[in-house]
């Protein structure tokens, strides 16, 4: 197999609420996930983020483990309520100090920090004012974004505004399986998407006006990705069309079409069209195309040349999330996004939950994860070989962590966390990934 590009960025990813803990330390304000865990039955076993992996106190140990495993980049998110406890008021110096120390520790060890500004943990005070349904959040988010960008000027080069707007809008405001747990009609969900687009845009504009080329601004997104059952031009075209079909329910279109193409897709169903008709035309001039797209890739759907779903065969391989193992999405998914949007990309997440256990020898053996990552990365290489500019790959996740509504019952890490003690045990996959990075993908 030929090599990955020379400066390909190999790394790992995580998010504040999922690993930090220290939920009420050093002046941090409460956020909607604290509330969702503490006040509802929405999370399995009533798990919460109070301690999580305790990365707030153990970040040095985590960075040392990253160094040991040749990690070159770490994508992490910031807790908005740690930095500005009520979301829009005074800054909390102590909260900021945590990220300062983390960034310095990473840089001192030759690891590039990539920041996500919002990975779902909205300050509760902003939720009380309507959250992502209230346009007042747009300037608040831009202010927070600028504060962070200025603070890390010269140290951080890549920043992502939002993580998975699809989940923010649909899991948070439609199905209610995530905080804040709302179940609203689609007209309202589309409004959340629109406000997210405007918030991304305002943040990007503010950062670029102040920092110019010193910082590159993107967003990390997810969506329905389809791959062809036969690799013919008609097969590829059918998979492309299905990927961007809004009726499939989980799509890139609303967010990325709004920002980049500045329109709603014609495949939109009536409720979305109803909302689209209410958009102030001036809003379209406010939309900012991200400078890169981060894609979170887990599973995809196979479609035939007619665009029909190919049913999965009996016993189809699945992960502990019950998600299909479909490495082909890594070949065709970024390709579809490049065809439609023409922007450079990073794989900002990819990985699997597995029922990992500590073996009798005290180690954690996870051949399933190695197979999964190996297969997906080999497909990614095919994609890059076809000329698609994918510039890096950030595995999800370095540590086992809090998997939202599933609590701690799902393990995505390459490093096992024993939640009784928060001890870390690198799994076989961590050692395997270290070799992949060392060889720049040649060992795949
Ligand atoms: C996407 C989300 O960004 C992340 O927070 C989550 O843990 C992984 N997918 C796995 O579900």
CSV table of N, CA, C and O in Angstrom, one decimal, residues 2-9 225 231 236 240 244 292-295 297 328-347 377-393:
chain,number,residue,atom,x,y,z
A,2,UNK,N,0.5,2.2,-0.9
A,2,UNK,CA,1.3,3.4,-0.9
A,2,UNK,C,1.1,4.2,0.4
A,2,UNK,O,0.3,3.8,1.2
A,3,UNK,N,1.9,5.2,0.5
A,3,UNK,CA,1.9,6.0,1.8
A,3,UNK,C,0.8,7.0,1.9
A,3,UNK,O,0.3,7.5,0.9
A,4,UNK,N,0.4,7.4,3.1
A,4,UNK,CA,-0.4,8.6,3.3
A,4,UNK,C,0.5,9.8,3.0
A,4,UNK,O,1.7,9.7,3.1
A,5,UNK,N,-0.2,10.9,2.8
A,5,UNK,CA,0.6,12.2,2.5
A,5,UNK,C,1.6,12.4,3.7
A,5,UNK,O,1.3,12.0,4.8
A,6,UNK,N,2.7,13.0,3.4
A,6,UNK,CA,3.8,13.1,4.4
A,6,UNK,C,3.4,13.9,5.7
A,6,UNK,O,3.8,13.5,6.7
A,7,UNK,N,2.6,14.9,5.5
A,7,UNK,CA,2.3,15.7,6.7
A,7,UNK,C,0.9,15.3,7.2
A,7,UNK,O,0.2,16.1,7.9
A,8,UNK,N,0.4,14.1,6.9
A,8,UNK,CA,-0.9,13.7,7.4
A,8,UNK,C,-1.0,13.8,8.9
A,8,UNK,O,-0.1,13.4,9.6
A,9,UNK,N,-2.1,14.3,9.4
A,9,UNK,CA,-2.2,14.5,10.8
A,9,UNK,C,-2.9,13.4,11.5
A,9,UNK,O,-4.1,13.1,11.4
A,225,UNK,N,-24.3,8.6,5.5
A,225,UNK,CA,-23.3,8.4,4.4
A,225,UNK,C,-23.6,7.1,3.6
A,225,UNK,O,-23.8,6.1,4.3
A,231,UNK,N,-19.2,-0.6,-7.7
A,231,UNK,CA,-18.4,0.7,-8.0
A,231,UNK,C,-18.4,1.0,-9.5
A,231,UNK,O,-17.5,0.8,-10.2
A,236,UNK,N,-22.0,5.1,-8.0
A,236,UNK,CA,-21.4,6.2,-7.2
A,236,UNK,C,-22.5,7.3,-7.2
A,236,UNK,O,-22.7,8.0,-6.2
A,240,UNK,N,-24.2,9.0,-4.0
A,240,UNK,CA,-24.1,10.4,-3.8
A,240,UNK,C,-25.5,11.1,-3.5
A,240,UNK,O,-25.7,11.8,-2.5
A,244,UNK,N,-27.2,12.8,0.2
A,244,UNK,CA,-27.8,14.1,0.4
A,244,UNK,C,-29.3,14.2,0.3
A,244,UNK,O,-29.8,15.3,0.0
A,292,UNK,N,-12.6,24.3,6.5
A,292,UNK,CA,-12.5,22.9,6.3
A,292,UNK,C,-13.7,22.2,7.0
A,292,UNK,O,-14.4,22.8,7.8
A,293,UNK,N,-13.9,21.0,6.5
A,293,UNK,CA,-15.0,20.2,7.1
A,293,UNK,C,-14.4,19.1,7.9
A,293,UNK,O,-13.5,18.4,7.4
A,294,UNK,N,-14.8,18.9,9.1
A,294,UNK,CA,-14.5,17.8,9.9
A,294,UNK,C,-15.6,16.8,9.8
A,294,UNK,O,-16.8,17.2,9.9
A,295,UNK,N,-15.3,15.5,9.5
A,295,UNK,CA,-16.4,14.5,9.3
A,295,UNK,C,-16.2,13.5,10.4
A,295,UNK,O,-15.1,12.9,10.6
A,297,UNK,N,-17.1,9.9,11.2
A,297,UNK,CA,-17.6,8.7,10.4
A,297,UNK,C,-17.7,7.5,11.2
A,297,UNK,O,-16.7,7.0,11.8
A,328,UNK,N,-16.5,0.8,3.9
A,328,UNK,CA,-16.6,1.5,2.6
A,328,UNK,C,-17.0,2.9,2.8
A,328,UNK,O,-16.7,3.7,1.9
A,329,UNK,N,-17.7,3.3,3.8
A,329,UNK,CA,-18.1,4.7,4.0
A,329,UNK,C,-16.9,5.6,4.0
A,329,UNK,O,-17.0,6.8,3.7
A,330,UNK,N,-15.7,5.1,4.4
A,330,UNK,CA,-14.6,5.9,4.6
A,330,UNK,C,-14.0,6.2,3.2
A,330,UNK,O,-13.2,7.2,3.0
A,331,UNK,N,-14.3,5.4,2.2
A,331,UNK,CA,-13.8,5.7,0.9
A,331,UNK,C,-14.8,6.7,0.2
A,331,UNK,O,-14.4,7.7,-0.3
A,332,UNK,N,-16.1,6.3,0.2
A,332,UNK,CA,-17.0,7.1,-0.6
A,332,UNK,C,-17.6,8.3,0.2
A,332,UNK,O,-17.9,9.3,-0.5
A,333,UNK,N,-17.6,8.3,1.5
A,333,UNK,CA,-18.2,9.4,2.2
A,333,UNK,C,-17.5,10.7,2.0
A,333,UNK,O,-18.1,11.7,1.5
A,334,UNK,N,-16.2,10.8,2.3
A,334,UNK,CA,-15.5,12.1,2.1
A,334,UNK,C,-15.5,12.5,0.6
A,334,UNK,O,-15.6,13.7,0.3
A,335,UNK,N,-15.6,11.5,-0.3
A,335,UNK,CA,-15.7,11.7,-1.7
A,335,UNK,C,-16.9,12.5,-2.1
A,335,UNK,O,-16.9,13.5,-2.8
A,336,UNK,N,-18.1,12.0,-1.5
A,336,UNK,CA,-19.3,12.7,-1.8
A,336,UNK,C,-19.3,14.2,-1.3
A,336,UNK,O,-19.7,15.1,-1.9
A,337,UNK,N,-18.7,14.3,-0.1
A,337,UNK,CA,-18.7,15.7,0.5
A,337,UNK,C,-17.8,16.6,-0.3
A,337,UNK,O,-18.1,17.8,-0.4
A,338,UNK,N,-16.7,16.0,-0.8
A,338,UNK,CA,-15.8,16.9,-1.6
A,338,UNK,C,-16.5,17.3,-2.9
A,338,UNK,O,-16.3,18.4,-3.4
A,339,UNK,N,-17.2,16.3,-3.5
A,339,UNK,CA,-17.9,16.6,-4.8
A,339,UNK,C,-18.9,17.7,-4.6
A,339,UNK,O,-19.0,18.6,-5.4
A,340,UNK,N,-19.6,17.7,-3.5
A,340,UNK,CA,-20.6,18.7,-3.3
A,340,UNK,C,-20.1,20.1,-2.8
A,340,UNK,O,-20.5,21.1,-3.2
A,341,UNK,N,-19.1,20.0,-1.9
A,341,UNK,CA,-18.6,21.3,-1.2
A,341,UNK,C,-17.2,21.7,-1.6
A,341,UNK,O,-16.9,22.9,-1.3
A,342,UNK,N,-16.4,20.8,-2.1
A,342,UNK,CA,-15.1,21.2,-2.6
A,342,UNK,C,-14.1,21.7,-1.5
A,342,UNK,O,-13.2,22.5,-1.8
A,343,UNK,N,-14.3,21.3,-0.3
A,343,UNK,CA,-13.4,21.8,0.8
A,343,UNK,C,-12.5,20.7,1.3
A,343,UNK,O,-12.9,19.5,1.3
A,344,UNK,N,-11.3,21.1,1.8
A,344,UNK,CA,-10.5,20.1,2.5
A,344,UNK,C,-11.2,19.6,3.7
A,344,UNK,O,-12.0,20.2,4.3
A,345,UNK,N,-10.8,18.4,4.1
A,345,UNK,CA,-11.5,17.7,5.2
A,345,UNK,C,-10.5,17.0,6.2
A,345,UNK,O,-9.4,16.7,5.8
A,346,UNK,N,-11.0,16.9,7.4
A,346,UNK,CA,-10.3,16.0,8.4
A,346,UNK,C,-11.4,15.0,8.8
A,346,UNK,O,-12.5,15.3,8.9
A,347,UNK,N,-10.9,13.8,9.1
A,347,UNK,CA,-11.8,12.8,9.7
A,347,UNK,C,-11.7,13.2,11.2
A,347,UNK,O,-10.6,12.9,11.8
A,377,UNK,N,-9.3,2.6,7.8
A,377,UNK,CA,-8.2,3.4,7.4
A,377,UNK,C,-7.7,2.9,6.0
A,377,UNK,O,-7.3,3.8,5.2
A,378,UNK,N,-7.8,1.7,5.7
A,378,UNK,CA,-7.4,1.2,4.3
A,378,UNK,C,-8.4,1.8,3.3
A,378,UNK,O,-8.0,2.2,2.2
A,379,UNK,N,-9.6,1.9,3.7
A,379,UNK,CA,-10.6,2.6,2.7
A,379,UNK,C,-10.3,4.1,2.6
A,379,UNK,O,-10.5,4.7,1.5
A,380,UNK,N,-9.9,4.7,3.7
A,380,UNK,CA,-9.6,6.1,3.7
A,380,UNK,C,-8.4,6.4,2.7
A,380,UNK,O,-8.4,7.3,1.9
A,381,UNK,N,-7.5,5.4,2.7
A,381,UNK,CA,-6.3,5.6,1.8
A,381,UNK,C,-6.8,5.6,0.3
A,381,UNK,O,-6.3,6.3,-0.5
A,382,UNK,N,-7.8,4.7,0.0
A,382,UNK,CA,-8.3,4.6,-1.3
A,382,UNK,C,-8.9,6.0,-1.7
A,382,UNK,O,-8.7,6.5,-2.8
A,383,UNK,N,-9.6,6.6,-0.8
A,383,UNK,CA,-10.2,7.9,-1.0
A,383,UNK,C,-9.2,9.0,-1.3
A,383,UNK,O,-9.3,9.7,-2.3
A,384,UNK,N,-8.1,9.0,-0.5
A,384,UNK,CA,-7.1,10.0,-0.7
A,384,UNK,C,-6.4,9.7,-2.0
A,384,UNK,O,-6.0,10.6,-2.7
A,385,UNK,N,-6.2,8.4,-2.3
A,385,UNK,CA,-5.5,8.1,-3.6
A,385,UNK,C,-6.3,8.6,-4.8
A,385,UNK,O,-5.8,8.8,-5.9
A,386,UNK,N,-7.6,8.7,-4.6
A,386,UNK,CA,-8.4,9.3,-5.7
A,386,UNK,C,-8.4,10.8,-5.8
A,386,UNK,O,-9.2,11.4,-6.5
A,387,UNK,N,-7.6,11.4,-4.9
A,387,UNK,CA,-7.4,12.9,-5.0
A,387,UNK,C,-8.3,13.7,-4.0
A,387,UNK,O,-8.3,14.9,-4.1
A,388,UNK,N,-8.9,13.0,-3.1
A,388,UNK,CA,-9.8,13.8,-2.2
A,388,UNK,C,-8.9,14.3,-1.0
A,388,UNK,O,-8.2,13.5,-0.4
A,389,UNK,N,-8.9,15.6,-0.8
A,389,UNK,CA,-8.0,16.2,0.2
A,389,UNK,C,-8.5,15.9,1.7
A,389,UNK,O,-9.1,16.8,2.3
A,390,UNK,N,-8.2,14.8,2.2
A,390,UNK,CA,-8.4,14.5,3.6
A,390,UNK,C,-7.1,14.6,4.3
A,390,UNK,O,-6.1,13.9,3.9
A,391,UNK,N,-7.0,15.6,5.2
A,391,UNK,CA,-5.7,16.0,5.7
A,391,UNK,C,-5.3,15.4,7.0
A,391,UNK,O,-4.1,15.5,7.5
A,392,UNK,N,-6.2,14.7,7.6
A,392,UNK,CA,-5.9,14.1,8.9
A,392,UNK,C,-7.0,13.1,9.4
A,392,UNK,O,-8.1,13.1,8.8
A,393,UNK,N,-6.6,12.4,10.4
A,393,UNK,CA,-7.5,11.4,11.0
A,393,UNK,C,-7.4,11.4,12.5
A,393,UNK,O,-6.3,11.2,13.0
